[in-house]
Short mmCIF file of C-alpha atoms and ligand atoms in Angstrom, two decimals:
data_model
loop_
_atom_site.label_atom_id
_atom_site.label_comp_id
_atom_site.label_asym_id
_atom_site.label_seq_id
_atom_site.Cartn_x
_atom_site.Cartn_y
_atom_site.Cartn_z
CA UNK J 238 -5.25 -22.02 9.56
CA UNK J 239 -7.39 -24.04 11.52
CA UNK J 240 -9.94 -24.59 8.75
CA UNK J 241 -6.58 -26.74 6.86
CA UNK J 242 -5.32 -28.29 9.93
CA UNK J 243 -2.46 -25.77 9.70
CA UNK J 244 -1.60 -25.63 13.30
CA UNK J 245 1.30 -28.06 13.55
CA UNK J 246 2.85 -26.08 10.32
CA UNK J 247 2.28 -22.65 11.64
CA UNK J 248 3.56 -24.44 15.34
CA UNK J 249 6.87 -25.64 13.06
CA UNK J 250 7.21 -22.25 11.34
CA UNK J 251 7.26 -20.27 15.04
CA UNK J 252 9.12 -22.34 16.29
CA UNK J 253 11.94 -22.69 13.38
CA UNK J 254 12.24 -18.40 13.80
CA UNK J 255 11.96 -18.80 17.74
CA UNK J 256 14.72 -21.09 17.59
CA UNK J 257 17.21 -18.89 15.04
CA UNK J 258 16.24 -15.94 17.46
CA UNK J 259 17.68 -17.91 20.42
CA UNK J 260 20.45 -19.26 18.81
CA UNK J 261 21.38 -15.24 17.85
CA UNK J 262 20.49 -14.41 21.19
CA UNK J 263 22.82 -17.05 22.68
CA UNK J 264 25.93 -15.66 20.00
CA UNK J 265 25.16 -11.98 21.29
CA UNK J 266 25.12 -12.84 25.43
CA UNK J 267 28.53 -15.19 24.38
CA UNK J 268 30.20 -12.88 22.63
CA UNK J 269 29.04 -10.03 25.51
CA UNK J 270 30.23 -12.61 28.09
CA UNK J 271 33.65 -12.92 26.46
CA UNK J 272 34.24 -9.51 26.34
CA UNK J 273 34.56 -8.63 30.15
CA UNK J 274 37.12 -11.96 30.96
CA UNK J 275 39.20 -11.83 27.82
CA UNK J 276 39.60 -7.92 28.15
CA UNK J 277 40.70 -8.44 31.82
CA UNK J 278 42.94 -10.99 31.27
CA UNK J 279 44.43 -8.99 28.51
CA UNK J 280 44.35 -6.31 31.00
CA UNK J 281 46.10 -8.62 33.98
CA UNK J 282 48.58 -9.73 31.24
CA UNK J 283 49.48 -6.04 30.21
CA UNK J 284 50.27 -5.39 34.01
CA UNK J 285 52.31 -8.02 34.56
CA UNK J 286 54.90 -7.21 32.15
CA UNK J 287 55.28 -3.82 33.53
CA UNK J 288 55.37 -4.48 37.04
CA UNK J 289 58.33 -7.31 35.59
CA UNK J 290 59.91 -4.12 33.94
CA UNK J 291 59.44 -1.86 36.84
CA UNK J 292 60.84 -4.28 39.15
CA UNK J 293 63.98 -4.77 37.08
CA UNK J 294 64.35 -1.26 36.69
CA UNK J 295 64.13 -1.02 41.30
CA UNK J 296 66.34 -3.19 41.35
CA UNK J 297 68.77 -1.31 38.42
CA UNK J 298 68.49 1.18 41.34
CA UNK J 299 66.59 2.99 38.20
CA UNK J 300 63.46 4.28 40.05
CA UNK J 301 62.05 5.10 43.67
CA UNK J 302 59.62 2.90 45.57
CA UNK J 303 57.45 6.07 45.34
CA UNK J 304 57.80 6.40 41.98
CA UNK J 305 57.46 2.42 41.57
CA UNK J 306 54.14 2.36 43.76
CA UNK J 307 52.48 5.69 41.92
CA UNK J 308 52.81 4.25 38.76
CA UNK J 309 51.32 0.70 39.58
CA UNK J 310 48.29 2.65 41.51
CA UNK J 311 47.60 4.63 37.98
CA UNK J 312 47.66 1.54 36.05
CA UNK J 313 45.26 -0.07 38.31
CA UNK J 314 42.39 3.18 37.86
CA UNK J 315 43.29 2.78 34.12
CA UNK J 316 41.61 -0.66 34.41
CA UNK J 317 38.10 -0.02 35.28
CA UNK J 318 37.74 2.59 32.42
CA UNK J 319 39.19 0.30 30.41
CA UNK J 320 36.55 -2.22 31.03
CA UNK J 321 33.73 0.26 30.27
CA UNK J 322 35.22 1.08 26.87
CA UNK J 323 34.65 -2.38 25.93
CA UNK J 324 30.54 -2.40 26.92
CA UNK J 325 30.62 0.31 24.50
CA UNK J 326 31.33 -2.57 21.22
CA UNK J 327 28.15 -4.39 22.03
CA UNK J 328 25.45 -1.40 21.99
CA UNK J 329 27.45 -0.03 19.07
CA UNK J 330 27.19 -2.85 16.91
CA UNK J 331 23.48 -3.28 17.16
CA UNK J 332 22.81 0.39 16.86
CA UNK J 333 24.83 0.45 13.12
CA UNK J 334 22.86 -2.43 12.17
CA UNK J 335 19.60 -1.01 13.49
CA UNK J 336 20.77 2.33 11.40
CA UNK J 337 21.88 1.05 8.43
CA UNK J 338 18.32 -0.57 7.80
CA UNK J 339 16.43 2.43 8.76
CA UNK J 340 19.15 4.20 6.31
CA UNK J 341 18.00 2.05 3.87
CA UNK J 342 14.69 3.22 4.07
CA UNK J 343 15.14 7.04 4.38
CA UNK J 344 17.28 6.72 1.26
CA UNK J 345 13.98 5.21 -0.99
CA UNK J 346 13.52 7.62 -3.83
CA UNK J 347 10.63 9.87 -2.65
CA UNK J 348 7.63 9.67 -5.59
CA UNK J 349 8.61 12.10 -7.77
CA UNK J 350 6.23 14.91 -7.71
CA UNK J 351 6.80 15.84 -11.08
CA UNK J 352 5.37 19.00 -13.21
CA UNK J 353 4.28 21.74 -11.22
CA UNK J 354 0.82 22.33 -13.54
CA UNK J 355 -2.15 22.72 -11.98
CA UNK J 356 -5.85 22.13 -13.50
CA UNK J 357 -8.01 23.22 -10.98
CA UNK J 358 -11.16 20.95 -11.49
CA UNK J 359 -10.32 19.38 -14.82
CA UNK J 360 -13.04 18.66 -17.80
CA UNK J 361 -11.79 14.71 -17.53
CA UNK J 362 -10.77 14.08 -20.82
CA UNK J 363 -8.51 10.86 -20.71
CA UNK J 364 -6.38 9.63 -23.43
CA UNK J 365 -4.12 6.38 -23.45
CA UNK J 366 -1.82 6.66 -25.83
CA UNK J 367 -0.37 3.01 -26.82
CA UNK J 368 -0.01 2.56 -22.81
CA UNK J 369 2.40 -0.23 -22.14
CA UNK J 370 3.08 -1.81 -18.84
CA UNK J 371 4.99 -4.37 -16.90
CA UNK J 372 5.52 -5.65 -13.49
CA UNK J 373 9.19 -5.17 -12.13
CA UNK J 374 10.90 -8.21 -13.61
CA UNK J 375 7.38 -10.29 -14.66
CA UNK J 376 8.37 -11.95 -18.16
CA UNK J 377 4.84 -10.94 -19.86
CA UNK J 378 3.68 -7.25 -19.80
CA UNK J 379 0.86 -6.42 -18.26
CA UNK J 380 -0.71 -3.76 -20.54
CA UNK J 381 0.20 -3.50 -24.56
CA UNK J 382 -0.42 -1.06 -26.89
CA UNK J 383 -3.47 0.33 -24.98
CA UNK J 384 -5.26 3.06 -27.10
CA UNK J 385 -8.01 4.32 -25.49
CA UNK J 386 -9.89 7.90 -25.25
CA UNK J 387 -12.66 8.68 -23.24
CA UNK J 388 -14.50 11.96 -23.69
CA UNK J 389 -15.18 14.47 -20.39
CA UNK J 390 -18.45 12.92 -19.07
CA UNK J 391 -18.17 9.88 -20.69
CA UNK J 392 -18.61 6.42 -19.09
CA UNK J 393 -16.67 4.02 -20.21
CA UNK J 394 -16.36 0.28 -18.82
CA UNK J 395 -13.55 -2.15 -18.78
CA UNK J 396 -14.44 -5.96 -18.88
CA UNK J 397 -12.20 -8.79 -19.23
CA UNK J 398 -10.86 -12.22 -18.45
CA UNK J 399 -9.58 -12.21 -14.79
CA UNK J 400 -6.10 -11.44 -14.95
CA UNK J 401 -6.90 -9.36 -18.16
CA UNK J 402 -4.87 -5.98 -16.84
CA UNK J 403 -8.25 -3.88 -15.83
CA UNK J 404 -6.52 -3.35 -12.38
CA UNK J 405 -3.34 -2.58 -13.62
CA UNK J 406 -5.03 0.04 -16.04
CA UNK J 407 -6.80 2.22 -13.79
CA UNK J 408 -4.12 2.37 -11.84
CA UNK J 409 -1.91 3.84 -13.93
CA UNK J 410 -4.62 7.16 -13.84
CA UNK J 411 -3.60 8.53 -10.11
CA UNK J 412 -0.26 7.38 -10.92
CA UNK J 413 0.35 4.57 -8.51
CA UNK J 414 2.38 3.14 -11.37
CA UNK J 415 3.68 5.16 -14.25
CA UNK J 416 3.16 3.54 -17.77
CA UNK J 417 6.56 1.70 -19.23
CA UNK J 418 5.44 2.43 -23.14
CA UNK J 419 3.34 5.29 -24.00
CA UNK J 420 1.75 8.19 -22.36
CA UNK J 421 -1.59 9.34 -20.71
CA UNK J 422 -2.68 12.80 -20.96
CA UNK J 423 -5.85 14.26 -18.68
CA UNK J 424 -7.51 17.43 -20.80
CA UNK J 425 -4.41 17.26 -23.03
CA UNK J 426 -1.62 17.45 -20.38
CA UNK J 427 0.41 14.55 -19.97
CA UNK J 428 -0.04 13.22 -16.60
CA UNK J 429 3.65 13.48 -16.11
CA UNK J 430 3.28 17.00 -16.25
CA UNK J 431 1.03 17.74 -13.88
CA UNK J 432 1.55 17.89 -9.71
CA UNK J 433 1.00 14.61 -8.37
CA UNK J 434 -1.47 16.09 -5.49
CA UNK J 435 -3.63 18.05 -8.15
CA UNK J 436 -3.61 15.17 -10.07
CA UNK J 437 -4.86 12.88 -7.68
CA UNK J 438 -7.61 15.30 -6.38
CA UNK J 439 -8.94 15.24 -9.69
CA UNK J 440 -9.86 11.42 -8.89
CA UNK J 441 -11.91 9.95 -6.79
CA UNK J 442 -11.27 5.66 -6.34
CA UNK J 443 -13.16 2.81 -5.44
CA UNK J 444 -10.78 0.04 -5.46
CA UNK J 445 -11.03 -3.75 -5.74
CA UNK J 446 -9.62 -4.28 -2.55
CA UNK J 447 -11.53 -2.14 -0.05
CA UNK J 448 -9.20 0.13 2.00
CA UNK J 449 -10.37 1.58 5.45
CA UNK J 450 -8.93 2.99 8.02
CA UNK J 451 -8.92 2.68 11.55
CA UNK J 452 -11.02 5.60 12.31
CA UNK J 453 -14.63 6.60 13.02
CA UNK J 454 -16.76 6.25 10.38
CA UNK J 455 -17.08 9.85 9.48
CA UNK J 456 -13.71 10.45 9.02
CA UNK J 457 -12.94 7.42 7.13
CA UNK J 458 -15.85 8.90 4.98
CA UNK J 459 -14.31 12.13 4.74
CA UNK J 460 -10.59 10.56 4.42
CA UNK J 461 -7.80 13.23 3.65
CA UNK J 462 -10.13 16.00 4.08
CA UNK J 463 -9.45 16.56 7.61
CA UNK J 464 -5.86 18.42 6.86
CA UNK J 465 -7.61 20.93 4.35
CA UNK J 466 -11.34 21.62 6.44
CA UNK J 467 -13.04 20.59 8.72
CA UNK J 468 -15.49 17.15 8.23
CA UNK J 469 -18.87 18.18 6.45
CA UNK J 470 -21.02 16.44 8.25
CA UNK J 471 -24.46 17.27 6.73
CA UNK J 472 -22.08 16.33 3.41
CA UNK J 473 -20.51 13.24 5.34
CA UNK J 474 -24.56 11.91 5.78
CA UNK J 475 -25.58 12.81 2.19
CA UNK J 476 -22.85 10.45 1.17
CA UNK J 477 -23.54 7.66 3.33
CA UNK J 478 -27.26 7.24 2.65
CA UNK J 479 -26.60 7.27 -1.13
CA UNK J 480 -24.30 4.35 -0.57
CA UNK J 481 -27.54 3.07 1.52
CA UNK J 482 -25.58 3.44 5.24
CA UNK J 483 -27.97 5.62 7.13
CA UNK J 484 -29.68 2.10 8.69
CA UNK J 485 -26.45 0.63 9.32
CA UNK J 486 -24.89 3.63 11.04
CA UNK J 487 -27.89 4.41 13.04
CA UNK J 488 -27.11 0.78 14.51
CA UNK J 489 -23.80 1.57 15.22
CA UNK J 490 -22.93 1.98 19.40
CA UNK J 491 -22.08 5.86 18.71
CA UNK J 492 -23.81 6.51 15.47
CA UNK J 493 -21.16 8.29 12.59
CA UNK J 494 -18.37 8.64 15.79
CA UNK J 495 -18.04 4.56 15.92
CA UNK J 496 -14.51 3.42 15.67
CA UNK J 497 -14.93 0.84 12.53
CA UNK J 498 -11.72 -1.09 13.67
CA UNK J 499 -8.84 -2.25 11.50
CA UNK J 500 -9.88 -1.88 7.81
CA UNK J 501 -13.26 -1.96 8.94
CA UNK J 502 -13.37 -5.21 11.14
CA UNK J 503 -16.56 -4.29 12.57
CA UNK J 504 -18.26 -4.07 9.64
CA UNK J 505 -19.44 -7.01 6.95
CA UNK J 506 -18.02 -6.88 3.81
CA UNK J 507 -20.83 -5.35 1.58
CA UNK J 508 -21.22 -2.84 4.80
CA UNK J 509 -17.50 -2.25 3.99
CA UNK J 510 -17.56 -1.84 0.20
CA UNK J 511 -20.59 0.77 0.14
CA UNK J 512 -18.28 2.93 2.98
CA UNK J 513 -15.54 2.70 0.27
CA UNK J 514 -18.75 3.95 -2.35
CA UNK J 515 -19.60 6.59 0.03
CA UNK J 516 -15.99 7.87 0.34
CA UNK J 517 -15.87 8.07 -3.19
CA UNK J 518 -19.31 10.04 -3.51
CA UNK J 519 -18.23 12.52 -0.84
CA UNK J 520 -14.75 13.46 -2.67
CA UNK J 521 -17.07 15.13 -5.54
CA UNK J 522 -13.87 14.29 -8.30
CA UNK J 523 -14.58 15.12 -12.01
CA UNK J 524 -12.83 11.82 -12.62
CA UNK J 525 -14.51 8.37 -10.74
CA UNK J 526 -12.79 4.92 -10.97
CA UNK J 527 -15.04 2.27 -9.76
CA UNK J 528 -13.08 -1.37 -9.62
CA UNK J 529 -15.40 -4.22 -8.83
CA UNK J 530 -17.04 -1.52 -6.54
CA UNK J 531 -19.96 -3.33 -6.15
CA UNK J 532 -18.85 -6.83 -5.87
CA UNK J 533 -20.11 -7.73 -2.48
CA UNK J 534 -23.52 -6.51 -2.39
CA UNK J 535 -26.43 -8.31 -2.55
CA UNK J 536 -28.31 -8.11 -5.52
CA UNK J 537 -30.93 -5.80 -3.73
CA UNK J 538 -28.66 -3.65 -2.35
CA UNK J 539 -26.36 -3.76 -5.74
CA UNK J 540 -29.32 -2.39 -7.45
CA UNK J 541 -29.72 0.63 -5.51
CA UNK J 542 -26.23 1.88 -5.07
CA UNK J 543 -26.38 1.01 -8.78
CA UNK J 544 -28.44 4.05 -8.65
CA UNK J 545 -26.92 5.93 -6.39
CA UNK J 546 -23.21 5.51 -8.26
CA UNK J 547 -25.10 6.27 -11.84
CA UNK J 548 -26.25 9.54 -10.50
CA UNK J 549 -22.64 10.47 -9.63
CA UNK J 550 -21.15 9.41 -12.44
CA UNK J 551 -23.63 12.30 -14.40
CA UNK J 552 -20.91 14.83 -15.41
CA UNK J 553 -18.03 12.86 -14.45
CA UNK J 554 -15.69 10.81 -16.55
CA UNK J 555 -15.94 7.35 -15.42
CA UNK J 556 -14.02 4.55 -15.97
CA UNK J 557 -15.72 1.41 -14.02
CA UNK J 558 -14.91 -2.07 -14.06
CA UNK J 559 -17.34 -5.26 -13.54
CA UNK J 560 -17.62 -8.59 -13.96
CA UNK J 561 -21.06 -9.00 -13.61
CA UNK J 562 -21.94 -7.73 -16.91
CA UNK J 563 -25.72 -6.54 -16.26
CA UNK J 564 -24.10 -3.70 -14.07
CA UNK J 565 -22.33 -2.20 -17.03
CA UNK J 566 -24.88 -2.70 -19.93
CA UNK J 567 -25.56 1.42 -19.86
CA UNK J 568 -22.28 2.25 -20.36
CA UNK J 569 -21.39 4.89 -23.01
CA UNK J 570 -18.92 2.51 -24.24
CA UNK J 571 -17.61 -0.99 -23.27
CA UNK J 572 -13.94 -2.04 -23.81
CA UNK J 573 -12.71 -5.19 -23.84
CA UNK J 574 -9.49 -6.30 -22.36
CA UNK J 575 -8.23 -9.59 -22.96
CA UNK J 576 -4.46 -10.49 -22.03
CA UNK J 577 -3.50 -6.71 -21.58
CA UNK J 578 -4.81 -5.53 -25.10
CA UNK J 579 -8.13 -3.75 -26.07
CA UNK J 580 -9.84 -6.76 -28.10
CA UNK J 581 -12.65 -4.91 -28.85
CA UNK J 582 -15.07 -1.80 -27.85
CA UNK J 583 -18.26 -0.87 -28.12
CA UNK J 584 -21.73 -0.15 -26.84
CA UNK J 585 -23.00 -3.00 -25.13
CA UNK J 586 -25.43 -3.64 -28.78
CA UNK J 587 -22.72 -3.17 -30.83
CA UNK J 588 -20.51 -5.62 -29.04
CA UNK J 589 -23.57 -8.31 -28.90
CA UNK J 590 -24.06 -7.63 -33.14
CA UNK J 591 -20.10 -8.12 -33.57
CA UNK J 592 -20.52 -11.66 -31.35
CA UNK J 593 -17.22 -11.54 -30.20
CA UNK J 594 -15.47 -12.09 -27.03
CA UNK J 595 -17.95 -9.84 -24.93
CA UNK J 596 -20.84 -11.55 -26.88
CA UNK J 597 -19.31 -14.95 -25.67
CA UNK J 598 -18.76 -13.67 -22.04
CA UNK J 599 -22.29 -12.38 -21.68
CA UNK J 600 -23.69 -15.27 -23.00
CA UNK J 601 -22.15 -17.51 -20.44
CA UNK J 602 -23.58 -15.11 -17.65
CA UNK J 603 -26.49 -15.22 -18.91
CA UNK J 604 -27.49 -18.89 -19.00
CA UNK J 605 -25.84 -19.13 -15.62
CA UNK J 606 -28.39 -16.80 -14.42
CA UNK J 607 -30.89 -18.24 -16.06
CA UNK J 608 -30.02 -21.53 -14.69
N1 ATP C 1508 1.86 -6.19 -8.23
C1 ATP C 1508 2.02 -7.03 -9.25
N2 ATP C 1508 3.23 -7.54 -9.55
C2 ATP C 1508 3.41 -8.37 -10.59
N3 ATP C 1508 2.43 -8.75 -11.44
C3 ATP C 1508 1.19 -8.27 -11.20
C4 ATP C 1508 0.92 -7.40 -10.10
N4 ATP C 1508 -0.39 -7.08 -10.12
C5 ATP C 1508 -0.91 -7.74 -11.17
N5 ATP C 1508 0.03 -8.44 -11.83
C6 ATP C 1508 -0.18 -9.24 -13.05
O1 ATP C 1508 -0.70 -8.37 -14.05
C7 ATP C 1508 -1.74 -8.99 -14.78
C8 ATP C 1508 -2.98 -8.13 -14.76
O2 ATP C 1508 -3.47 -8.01 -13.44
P1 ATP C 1508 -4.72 -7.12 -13.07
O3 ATP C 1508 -4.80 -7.06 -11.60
O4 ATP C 1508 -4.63 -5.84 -13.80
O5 ATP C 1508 -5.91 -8.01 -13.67
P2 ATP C 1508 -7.47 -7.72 -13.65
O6 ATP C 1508 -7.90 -7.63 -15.07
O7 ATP C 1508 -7.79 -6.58 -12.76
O8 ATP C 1508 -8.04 -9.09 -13.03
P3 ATP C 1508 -9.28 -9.31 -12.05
O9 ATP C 1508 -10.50 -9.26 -12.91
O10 ATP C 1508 -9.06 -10.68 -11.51
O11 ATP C 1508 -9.26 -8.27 -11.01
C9 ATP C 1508 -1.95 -10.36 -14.14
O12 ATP C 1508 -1.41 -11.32 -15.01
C10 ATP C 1508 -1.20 -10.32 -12.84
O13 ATP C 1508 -0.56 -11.56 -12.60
MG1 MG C 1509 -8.72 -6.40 -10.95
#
């Protein structure tokens, strides 16, 4: 904000929602205000008339002073309950529209949890079959036709235009999305079949944007596995200096026990991204999706949790995503994504021989780092 000169607008904007709030405000204490007077006037009004009748009626000779005076003394204790009933409206109101949204969000349809199969540790054999996928109501889809197979073991790396659908394609593995067109099966099964907690176990994530919690380092390492066991620790430091954080969490004020602060405030970005690496590394999932996972490092630093991540990925089906094309070049295979289809795959020679679109896009990285 203050790097745009946004103050005055972000100054306009509070003050345009302060204002509707006191306006609403002012409508609420009005309408509260005007409850008490009219409701006692009414009140006033209603005795009135029957003291009027009652009156006639003494002088019809038709009742007793007693009789006259009891009655007008029980009217006057109906009053003050009568008052209280009307405090009631106020609290009332708010409470059913305080309800009514938290209604609204009880009533979301939990995630279904689907087939009941389990796998115990799968092989990690994906298969895509023509995966299809769009946004909600977004005009284009995101995904086409996607055919893809990747063996148990197998590395396989997904490079693309920004904007290409890599994202969107990995995500549809743990099932944060389910495929619109088209199926994808793990060791044969679809994924629909399978229970979503298995599933997910199976899978261990590295996303684009780095999630952390707010939580000491050791159990953001060991995320989720607090419910089942207890932390590892000897496991929770085996993870963290293959993702290169022994240094940086010796510096820390209390070592693996230092609150990291919201999504990791405390900690730089690369610091950040190699706790979302060592996460990843400590789950021990047959299936590893890295996204951009090593995005922030320094090239130094890229190189050896380069290392470190190609030594996981030994025996685990990987799918891993990268722009910076000289991180991917060992891949088993290479696809390429352009506009939510697979343009073309490949080893990274075959891909440079067929002097396509991945031939193109590693040609431009290349004289840029050559420049
Ligand atoms: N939550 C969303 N709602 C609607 N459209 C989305 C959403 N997320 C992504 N998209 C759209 O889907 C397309 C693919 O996005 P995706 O994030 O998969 O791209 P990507 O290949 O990962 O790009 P990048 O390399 O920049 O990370 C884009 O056109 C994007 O606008
Ligand atoms: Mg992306």
């Amino acid at each position: 904000v203050k790097l745009h000169g946004g103050e005055a607008y972000e100054m306009g904007r509070f003050r345009t929602v302060a204002e509707r709030l006191k306006n609403y405000s002012m409508r609420m204490a009005v309408a509260g205000g005007l409850n008490q007077p009219v409701t006692a006037f009414l009140a006033a009004l209603a005795l009135s008339v029957i003291i009027t009748i009652a009156m006639v009626q003494a002088q019809a000779n038709q009742t007793t002073v007693g009789g006259f005076t009891g009655f007008v003394m029980a009217m006057l204790l109906l009053i003050s309950p009568l008052k209280h009933l009307t405090d009631i409206n106020q609290p009332l109101t708010r409470g059913i529209t305080a309800a009514e949204m938290i209604f609204r969000l009880i009533d979301e349809p939990i995630e279904p949890q689907d087939g009941g199969k389990m796998l115990g540790r799968a092989r990690g054999e994906l298969a895509f079959e023509q995966v299809g996928f769009r946004y909600g109501e977004a005009s284009r889809a995101a995904l086409e036709g996607i055919e893809l197979r990747v063996s148990p073991g197998e590395v396989v790396a997904l490079v693309g235009p920004s904007g290409s659908g890599k994202t969107t394609l990995v995500n549809l593995v743990p099932r944060f999305f389910d495929p619109t067109g088209g199926r994808i099966l793990l060791d044969g099964t679809p994924l629909t079949e399978l229970s979503l907690k298995d599933l997910r176990n199976q899978i261990a994530f590295v996303s684009q944007d780095v999630v952390l919690f707010n939580d000491t380092v050791a159990a953001n390492v060991a995320y989720g596995a607090q419910s089942d066991r207890e932390i590892d620790m000897a496991r929770v430091e085996r993870a963290l200096a293959a993702a290169y954080l022994t240094e940086t969490v010796k510096g820390l004020p209390e070592g693996l026990n230092t609150n990291i602060g919201d999504n990791g405030m405390k900690l730089s970005g690369g610091q950040r991204q190699r706790l979302a690496i060592a996460r990843a590394l400590y789950k021990n999932a047959p299936i590893l999706i890295l996204d951009e996972a090593t995005s922030a490092l320094d090239s130094e630093s890229e190189r050896q949790v380069q290392a470190a991540l190609e030594e996981l990925m030994k025996g685990r089906t990987t799918l891993v995503i990268a722009h910076r094309l000289s991180t991917i070049e060992n891949a088993d295979r290479i696809a390429v994504l352009d506009h939510g289809r697979v343009a073309e795959q490949g080893t990274h020679a075959q891909l440079l021989a067929a002097n396509g679109l991945y031939a193109g896009l590693h040609r431009i990285q290349f004289a840029t780092q050559q420049g």
